[in-house]
Amino acid sequence: MSIILWNNQLINEEEINISKEDRGYQFGDGIYEVIRVYDGSMYTAKEHIDRLYESADKIRLIIPHTKDVFHKMMYDLIEANEVVTGQVYVQVTRGVSARQHQFPSPSVECVITAYTKEVARPVTQMANGVSAKTVEDVRWLRCDIKSLNLLGNVLAKQEAHDEGCFEAVLHRGDVITEGSSSNMYGVRGGVLYTHPATNYILNGITRRVILECCEEIGLPVVEEAMSLTNLYDHEEFFMSSTTAEILPIIMIDRKPIGTGLPGSWTTKLQAAFEAKINKAVLA
Ligand SMILES: *Cc1c(COP(=O)(O)O)cnc(C)c1O
């Protein structure tokens, strides 16, 4: 049986009582984060909690705890569940009130729900790579918010899965934005390209760590969107997220990228990324 966080208490999961009028349930009116746990410790917890509060600000939602208290709540949850290698999922909704689109009265408090899960690192996919499918990005124009509204992302991921692909490469016309729940990168002529952190993508915490790794290994970065037209000019392609880490993308729309094997820069980045995890966990 697992222990979950509900508002400000740790309870057994069957004790949770979500209202039919929770605005997360009715409108997707809320935000979330997924934080990695390695060897019992949260990785880049500060960055994730900062981003959660930024997402909250962007939708004018107030989280009635300091970030330090919030961090402690996540920490206690992980301890209670004795997570070793896994993740914390946490969401915050705009609370419970009679259904109406405009915000409820300011006295209505947000609803916080968090739980943990053991999740292995995807070592096979990290080594072998995955395939992807291009899908038109029809999401709204505030993709910088980690919102609970994920219909565009869900439909894109399903379209990829229907074709036996692991992830969708989203594009607005000719412009490649990101994945359905990941960021996208290509290497061309020894330079790494990735979409700049604008309103068209979610600025991944993994993305930020990867950009640091690029500097460490001497891979120049250009934060400039890749174009669909030049897709196959890339020697390497990969995706990143908190749970997936760095996964080589070896095929897009059934055509190989480069040699059709994980690229050497991608492999170097995976090693640099892993070194950072080990350093953080040992610290
Ligand atoms: C969460 C997410 C990512 C990856 O962010 P990380 O912080 O690296 O996990 C990328 N794109 C979308 C749409 C996401 O929701």
GROMACS .gro file of C-alpha atoms and ligand atoms in nm:
model
  298
    1MET     CA    1   0.000   0.000   0.000
    2SER     CA    2   0.136   0.340  -0.080
    3ILE     CA    3   0.128   0.664   0.107
    4ILE     CA    4   0.027   0.976  -0.078
    5LEU     CA    5   0.032   1.345  -0.005
    6TRP     CA    6  -0.310   1.505  -0.007
    7ASN     CA    7  -0.308   1.879   0.064
    8ASN     CA    8  -0.081   1.892   0.367
    9GLN     CA    9  -0.113   1.542   0.506
   10LEU     CA   10   0.037   1.204   0.429
   11ILE     CA   11  -0.243   0.947   0.408
   12ASN     CA   12  -0.298   0.592   0.284
   13GLU     CA   13  -0.393   0.609  -0.081
   14GLU     CA   14  -0.743   0.466  -0.034
   15GLU     CA   15  -0.828   0.750   0.203
   16ILE     CA   16  -0.811   1.010  -0.074
   17ASN     CA   17  -1.141   1.176  -0.153
   18ILE     CA   18  -1.130   1.381  -0.474
   19SER     CA   19  -1.435   1.600  -0.533
   20LYS     CA   20  -1.633   1.579  -0.857
   21GLU     CA   21  -1.601   1.957  -0.859
   22ASP     CA   22  -1.224   1.971  -0.831
   23ARG     CA   23  -1.123   2.215  -1.105
   24GLY     CA   24  -0.839   1.985  -1.205
   25TYR     CA   25  -1.094   1.715  -1.274
   26GLN     CA   26  -1.340   1.939  -1.459
   27PHE     CA   27  -1.116   2.186  -1.641
   28GLY     CA   28  -0.763   2.052  -1.618
   29ASP     CA   29  -0.718   2.376  -1.422
   30GLY     CA   30  -0.387   2.304  -1.256
   31ILE     CA   31  -0.020   2.230  -1.298
   32TYR     CA   32   0.220   1.946  -1.223
   33GLU     CA   33   0.578   1.826  -1.198
   34VAL     CA   34   0.760   1.495  -1.221
   35ILE     CA   35   1.077   1.474  -1.014
   36ARG     CA   36   1.331   1.191  -1.044
   37VAL     CA   37   1.449   0.997  -0.742
   38TYR     CA   38   1.788   0.829  -0.762
   39ASP     CA   39   1.911   0.620  -0.471
   40GLY     CA   40   1.646   0.771  -0.241
   41SER     CA   41   1.727   1.137  -0.320
   42MET     CA   42   1.543   1.382  -0.543
   43TYR     CA   43   1.748   1.501  -0.842
   44THR     CA   44   1.730   1.874  -0.931
   45ALA     CA   45   1.445   1.915  -0.681
   46LYS     CA   46   1.501   2.290  -0.647
   47GLU     CA   47   1.469   2.344  -1.024
   48HIS     CA   48   1.147   2.140  -1.038
   49ILE     CA   49   0.991   2.318  -0.740
   50ASP     CA   50   1.092   2.657  -0.882
   51ARG     CA   51   0.928   2.561  -1.213
   52LEU     CA   52   0.612   2.443  -1.035
   53TYR     CA   53   0.582   2.782  -0.864
   54GLU     CA   54   0.649   2.956  -1.198
   55SER     CA   55   0.374   2.753  -1.365
   56ALA     CA   56   0.145   2.843  -1.073
   57ASP     CA   57   0.225   3.215  -1.117
   58LYS     CA   58   0.157   3.196  -1.490
   59ILE     CA   59  -0.196   3.065  -1.428
   60ARG     CA   60  -0.248   3.293  -1.124
   61LEU     CA   61  -0.271   3.002  -0.882
   62ILE     CA   62  -0.146   3.049  -0.527
   63ILE     CA   63   0.036   2.766  -0.350
   64PRO     CA   64  -0.003   2.843   0.023
   65HIS     CA   65   0.338   2.703   0.127
   66THR     CA   66   0.689   2.834   0.105
   67LYS     CA   67   0.911   2.645  -0.138
   68ASP     CA   68   1.108   2.508   0.159
   69VAL     CA   69   0.794   2.363   0.314
   70PHE     CA   70   0.694   2.221  -0.024
   71HIS     CA   71   1.037   2.060  -0.060
   72LYS     CA   72   1.005   1.905   0.285
   73MET     CA   73   0.660   1.766   0.196
   74MET     CA   74   0.811   1.592  -0.111
   75TYR     CA   75   1.101   1.466   0.096
   76ASP     CA   76   0.870   1.320   0.365
   77LEU     CA   77   0.659   1.151   0.096
   78ILE     CA   78   0.966   0.982  -0.054
   79GLU     CA   79   1.083   0.871   0.287
   80ALA     CA   80   0.741   0.734   0.382
   81ASN     CA   81   0.737   0.522   0.065
   82GLU     CA   82   1.105   0.424   0.083
   83VAL     CA   83   1.154   0.507  -0.285
   84VAL     CA   84   1.492   0.398  -0.422
   85THR     CA   85   1.494   0.463  -0.800
   86GLY     CA   86   1.171   0.623  -0.906
   87GLN     CA   87   0.978   0.944  -0.928
   88VAL     CA   88   0.744   1.181  -0.751
   89TYR     CA   89   0.439   1.305  -0.938
   90VAL     CA   90   0.285   1.617  -0.787
   91GLN     CA   91  -0.009   1.821  -0.911
   92VAL     CA   92  -0.179   2.132  -0.783
   93THR     CA   93  -0.531   2.227  -0.893
   94ARG     CA   94  -0.726   2.547  -0.841
   95GLY     CA   95  -0.941   2.370  -0.581
   96VAL     CA   96  -1.303   2.274  -0.537
   97SER     CA   97  -1.599   2.497  -0.619
   98ALA     CA   98  -1.932   2.485  -0.806
   99ARG     CA   99  -1.858   2.455  -1.177
  100GLN     CA  100  -1.804   2.792  -1.341
  101HIS     CA  101  -1.522   2.893  -1.572
  102GLN     CA  102  -1.403   3.202  -1.386
  103PHE     CA  103  -1.183   3.155  -1.081
  104PRO     CA  104  -1.355   3.064  -0.753
  105SER     CA  105  -1.344   3.305  -0.460
  106PRO     CA  106  -0.992   3.363  -0.324
  107SER     CA  107  -1.086   3.171  -0.007
  108VAL     CA  108  -1.089   2.846  -0.209
  109GLU     CA  109  -0.756   2.672  -0.152
  110CYS     CA  110  -0.569   2.473  -0.412
  111VAL     CA  111  -0.569   2.091  -0.396
  112ILE     CA  112  -0.225   1.927  -0.384
  113THR     CA  113  -0.188   1.559  -0.468
  114ALA     CA  114   0.145   1.377  -0.483
  115TYR     CA  115   0.253   1.016  -0.500
  116THR     CA  116   0.568   0.819  -0.566
  117LYS     CA  117   0.648   0.525  -0.789
  118GLU     CA  118   0.949   0.304  -0.845
  119VAL     CA  119   1.067   0.361  -1.205
  120ALA     CA  120   1.379   0.198  -1.342
  121ARG     CA  121   1.612   0.398  -1.562
  122PRO     CA  122   1.531   0.303  -1.925
  123VAL     CA  123   1.871   0.145  -1.984
  124THR     CA  124   1.774  -0.062  -2.289
  125GLN     CA  125   1.624   0.234  -2.473
  126MET     CA  126   1.916   0.451  -2.365
  127ALA     CA  127   2.154   0.203  -2.528
  128ASN     CA  128   1.955   0.106  -2.838
  129GLY     CA  129   1.756   0.419  -2.912
  130VAL     CA  130   1.390   0.457  -3.003
  131SER     CA  131   1.185   0.553  -3.306
  132ALA     CA  132   0.962   0.856  -3.344
  133LYS     CA  133   0.684   0.992  -3.564
  134THR     CA  134   0.635   1.350  -3.676
  135VAL     CA  135   0.301   1.494  -3.564
  136GLU     CA  136   0.160   1.843  -3.621
  137ASP     CA  137   0.175   2.043  -3.296
  138VAL     CA  138  -0.179   2.168  -3.241
  139ARG     CA  139  -0.137   2.264  -2.875
  140TRP     CA  140  -0.214   2.608  -2.734
  141LEU     CA  141   0.043   2.888  -2.728
  142ARG     CA  142   0.147   2.857  -2.361
  143CYS     CA  143   0.346   2.535  -2.382
  144ASP     CA  144   0.590   2.692  -2.132
  145ILE     CA  145   0.338   2.610  -1.857
  146LYS     CA  146   0.345   2.254  -1.722
  147SER     CA  147  -0.033   2.244  -1.726
  148LEU     CA  148  -0.267   1.953  -1.651
  149ASN     CA  149  -0.434   2.021  -1.986
  150LEU     CA  150  -0.256   1.757  -2.192
  151LEU     CA  151  -0.504   1.666  -2.465
  152GLY     CA  152  -0.279   1.787  -2.746
  153ASN     CA  153   0.012   1.593  -2.596
  154VAL     CA  154  -0.199   1.279  -2.536
  155LEU     CA  155  -0.333   1.274  -2.894
  156ALA     CA  156   0.016   1.324  -3.039
  157LYS     CA  157   0.167   1.046  -2.827
  158GLN     CA  158  -0.115   0.809  -2.927
  159GLU     CA  159  -0.062   0.889  -3.293
  160ALA     CA  160   0.304   0.792  -3.250
  161HIS     CA  161   0.214   0.477  -3.058
  162ASP     CA  162  -0.036   0.374  -3.325
  163GLU     CA  163   0.262   0.357  -3.561
  164GLY     CA  164   0.472   0.160  -3.314
  165CYS     CA  165   0.681   0.467  -3.228
  166PHE     CA  166   0.797   0.568  -2.881
  167GLU     CA  167   0.754   0.944  -2.911
  168ALA     CA  168   0.606   1.215  -3.132
  169VAL     CA  169   0.830   1.482  -3.286
  170LEU     CA  170   0.595   1.781  -3.277
  171HIS     CA  171   0.616   2.050  -3.544
  172ARG     CA  172   0.425   2.370  -3.618
  173GLY     CA  173   0.440   2.366  -3.993
  174ASP     CA  174   0.810   2.336  -4.076
  175VAL     CA  175   0.927   2.424  -3.723
  176ILE     CA  176   1.014   2.138  -3.489
  177THR     CA  177   0.913   2.229  -3.135
  178GLU     CA  178   0.951   1.937  -2.891
  179GLY     CA  179   0.815   1.591  -2.803
  180SER     CA  180   0.477   1.510  -2.647
  181SER     CA  181   0.644   1.487  -2.306
  182SER     CA  182   1.009   1.550  -2.390
  183ASN     CA  183   1.245   1.800  -2.551
  184MET     CA  184   1.404   1.734  -2.891
  185TYR     CA  185   1.760   1.786  -3.013
  186GLY     CA  186   1.951   1.726  -3.333
  187VAL     CA  187   2.323   1.730  -3.410
  188ARG     CA  188   2.427   1.860  -3.750
  189GLY     CA  189   2.784   1.937  -3.853
  190GLY     CA  190   2.906   1.896  -3.495
  191VAL     CA  191   2.655   2.151  -3.357
  192LEU     CA  192   2.360   2.078  -3.132
  193TYR     CA  193   2.028   2.238  -3.225
  194THR     CA  194   1.725   2.262  -3.001
  195HIS     CA  195   1.421   2.490  -2.992
  196PRO     CA  196   1.480   2.801  -2.776
  197ALA     CA  197   1.295   2.816  -2.443
  198THR     CA  198   0.997   3.020  -2.561
  199ASN     CA  199   0.621   2.979  -2.515
  200TYR     CA  200   0.628   2.704  -2.780
  201ILE     CA  201   0.805   2.448  -2.559
  202LEU     CA  202   0.831   2.337  -2.201
  203ASN     CA  203   1.180   2.427  -2.086
  204GLY     CA  204   1.284   2.088  -1.946
  205ILE     CA  205   1.502   2.064  -1.640
  206THR     CA  206   1.678   1.778  -1.821
  207ARG     CA  207   1.723   2.016  -2.117
  208ARG     CA  208   1.899   2.267  -1.891
  209VAL     CA  209   2.130   1.997  -1.751
  210ILE     CA  210   2.203   1.877  -2.108
  211LEU     CA  211   2.302   2.229  -2.217
  212GLU     CA  212   2.553   2.233  -1.928
  213CYS     CA  213   2.681   1.890  -2.036
  214CYS     CA  214   2.731   2.022  -2.392
  215GLU     CA  215   2.961   2.290  -2.258
  216GLU     CA  216   3.154   2.029  -2.057
  217ILE     CA  217   3.209   1.799  -2.355
  218GLY     CA  218   3.274   2.080  -2.604
  219LEU     CA  219   2.962   2.043  -2.816
  220PRO     CA  220   2.852   2.387  -2.944
  221VAL     CA  221   2.484   2.466  -2.891
  222VAL     CA  222   2.255   2.674  -3.108
  223GLU     CA  223   1.915   2.732  -2.951
  224GLU     CA  224   1.739   2.756  -3.283
  225ALA     CA  225   1.443   2.549  -3.402
  226MET     CA  226   1.517   2.266  -3.645
  227SER     CA  227   1.314   2.248  -3.959
  228LEU     CA  228   1.120   1.947  -4.080
  229THR     CA  229   1.267   1.996  -4.428
  230ASN     CA  230   1.623   1.945  -4.297
  231LEU     CA  231   1.531   1.666  -4.058
  232TYR     CA  232   1.738   1.396  -4.227
  233ASP     CA  233   2.043   1.622  -4.262
  234HIS     CA  234   2.102   1.560  -3.891
  235GLU     CA  235   2.365   1.303  -3.803
  236GLU     CA  236   2.206   1.247  -3.464
  237PHE     CA  237   1.876   1.306  -3.296
  238PHE     CA  238   1.768   1.253  -2.936
  239MET     CA  239   1.501   1.338  -2.680
  240SER     CA  240   1.513   1.414  -2.309
  241SER     CA  241   1.288   1.413  -2.006
  242THR     CA  242   1.309   1.355  -1.634
  243THR     CA  243   1.205   0.990  -1.656
  244ALA     CA  244   1.354   0.907  -1.998
  245GLU     CA  245   1.682   1.100  -1.941
  246ILE     CA  246   1.856   1.103  -2.283
  247LEU     CA  247   1.719   0.864  -2.546
  248PRO     CA  248   1.873   0.844  -2.894
  249ILE     CA  249   1.615   0.868  -3.173
  250ILE     CA  250   1.738   0.643  -3.449
  251MET     CA  251   1.438   0.648  -3.684
  252ILE     CA  252   1.181   0.913  -3.767
  253ASP     CA  253   0.882   0.822  -3.984
  254ARG     CA  254   1.051   0.485  -4.054
  255LYS     CA  255   1.361   0.649  -4.204
  256PRO     CA  256   1.697   0.627  -4.024
  257ILE     CA  257   1.869   0.933  -3.877
  258GLY     CA  258   2.240   0.926  -3.965
  259THR     CA  259   2.363   0.567  -3.953
  260GLY     CA  260   2.045   0.451  -3.779
  261LEU     CA  261   2.243   0.388  -3.461
  262PRO     CA  262   2.281   0.606  -3.148
  263GLY     CA  263   2.526   0.885  -3.234
  264SER     CA  264   2.861   0.946  -3.067
  265TRP     CA  265   2.772   1.293  -2.931
  266THR     CA  266   2.451   1.150  -2.787
  267THR     CA  267   2.649   0.874  -2.615
  268LYS     CA  268   2.896   1.130  -2.477
  269LEU     CA  269   2.609   1.341  -2.345
  270GLN     CA  270   2.455   1.037  -2.176
  271ALA     CA  271   2.787   0.972  -2.000
  272ALA     CA  272   2.821   1.338  -1.891
  273PHE     CA  273   2.460   1.335  -1.770
  274GLU     CA  274   2.514   1.018  -1.571
  275ALA     CA  275   2.828   1.165  -1.412
  276LYS     CA  276   2.618   1.460  -1.289
  277ILE     CA  277   2.356   1.228  -1.139
  278ASN     CA  278   2.624   1.027  -0.961
  279LYS     CA  279   2.786   1.344  -0.831
  280ALA     CA  280   2.451   1.477  -0.701
  281VAL     CA  281   2.355   1.147  -0.539
  282LEU     CA  282   2.693   1.102  -0.371
  283ALA     CA  283   2.697   1.463  -0.248
  284LIG     C1  284   0.780   1.774  -1.868
  284LIG     C2  285   0.793   1.799  -2.013
  284LIG     C3  286   0.918   1.800  -2.078
  284LIG     C4  287   1.047   1.758  -2.011
  284LIG     O1  288   1.080   1.831  -1.899
  284LIG     P1  289   1.177   1.771  -1.789
  284LIG     O2  290   1.182   1.878  -1.686
  284LIG     O3  291   1.308   1.746  -1.852
  284LIG     O4  292   1.112   1.644  -1.740
  284LIG     C5  293   0.922   1.839  -2.212
  284LIG     N1  294   0.810   1.868  -2.280
  284LIG     C6  295   0.689   1.865  -2.223
  284LIG     C7  296   0.568   1.898  -2.305
  284LIG     C8  297   0.676   1.829  -2.088
  284LIG     O5  298   0.555   1.824  -2.032
   0.00000   0.00000   0.00000
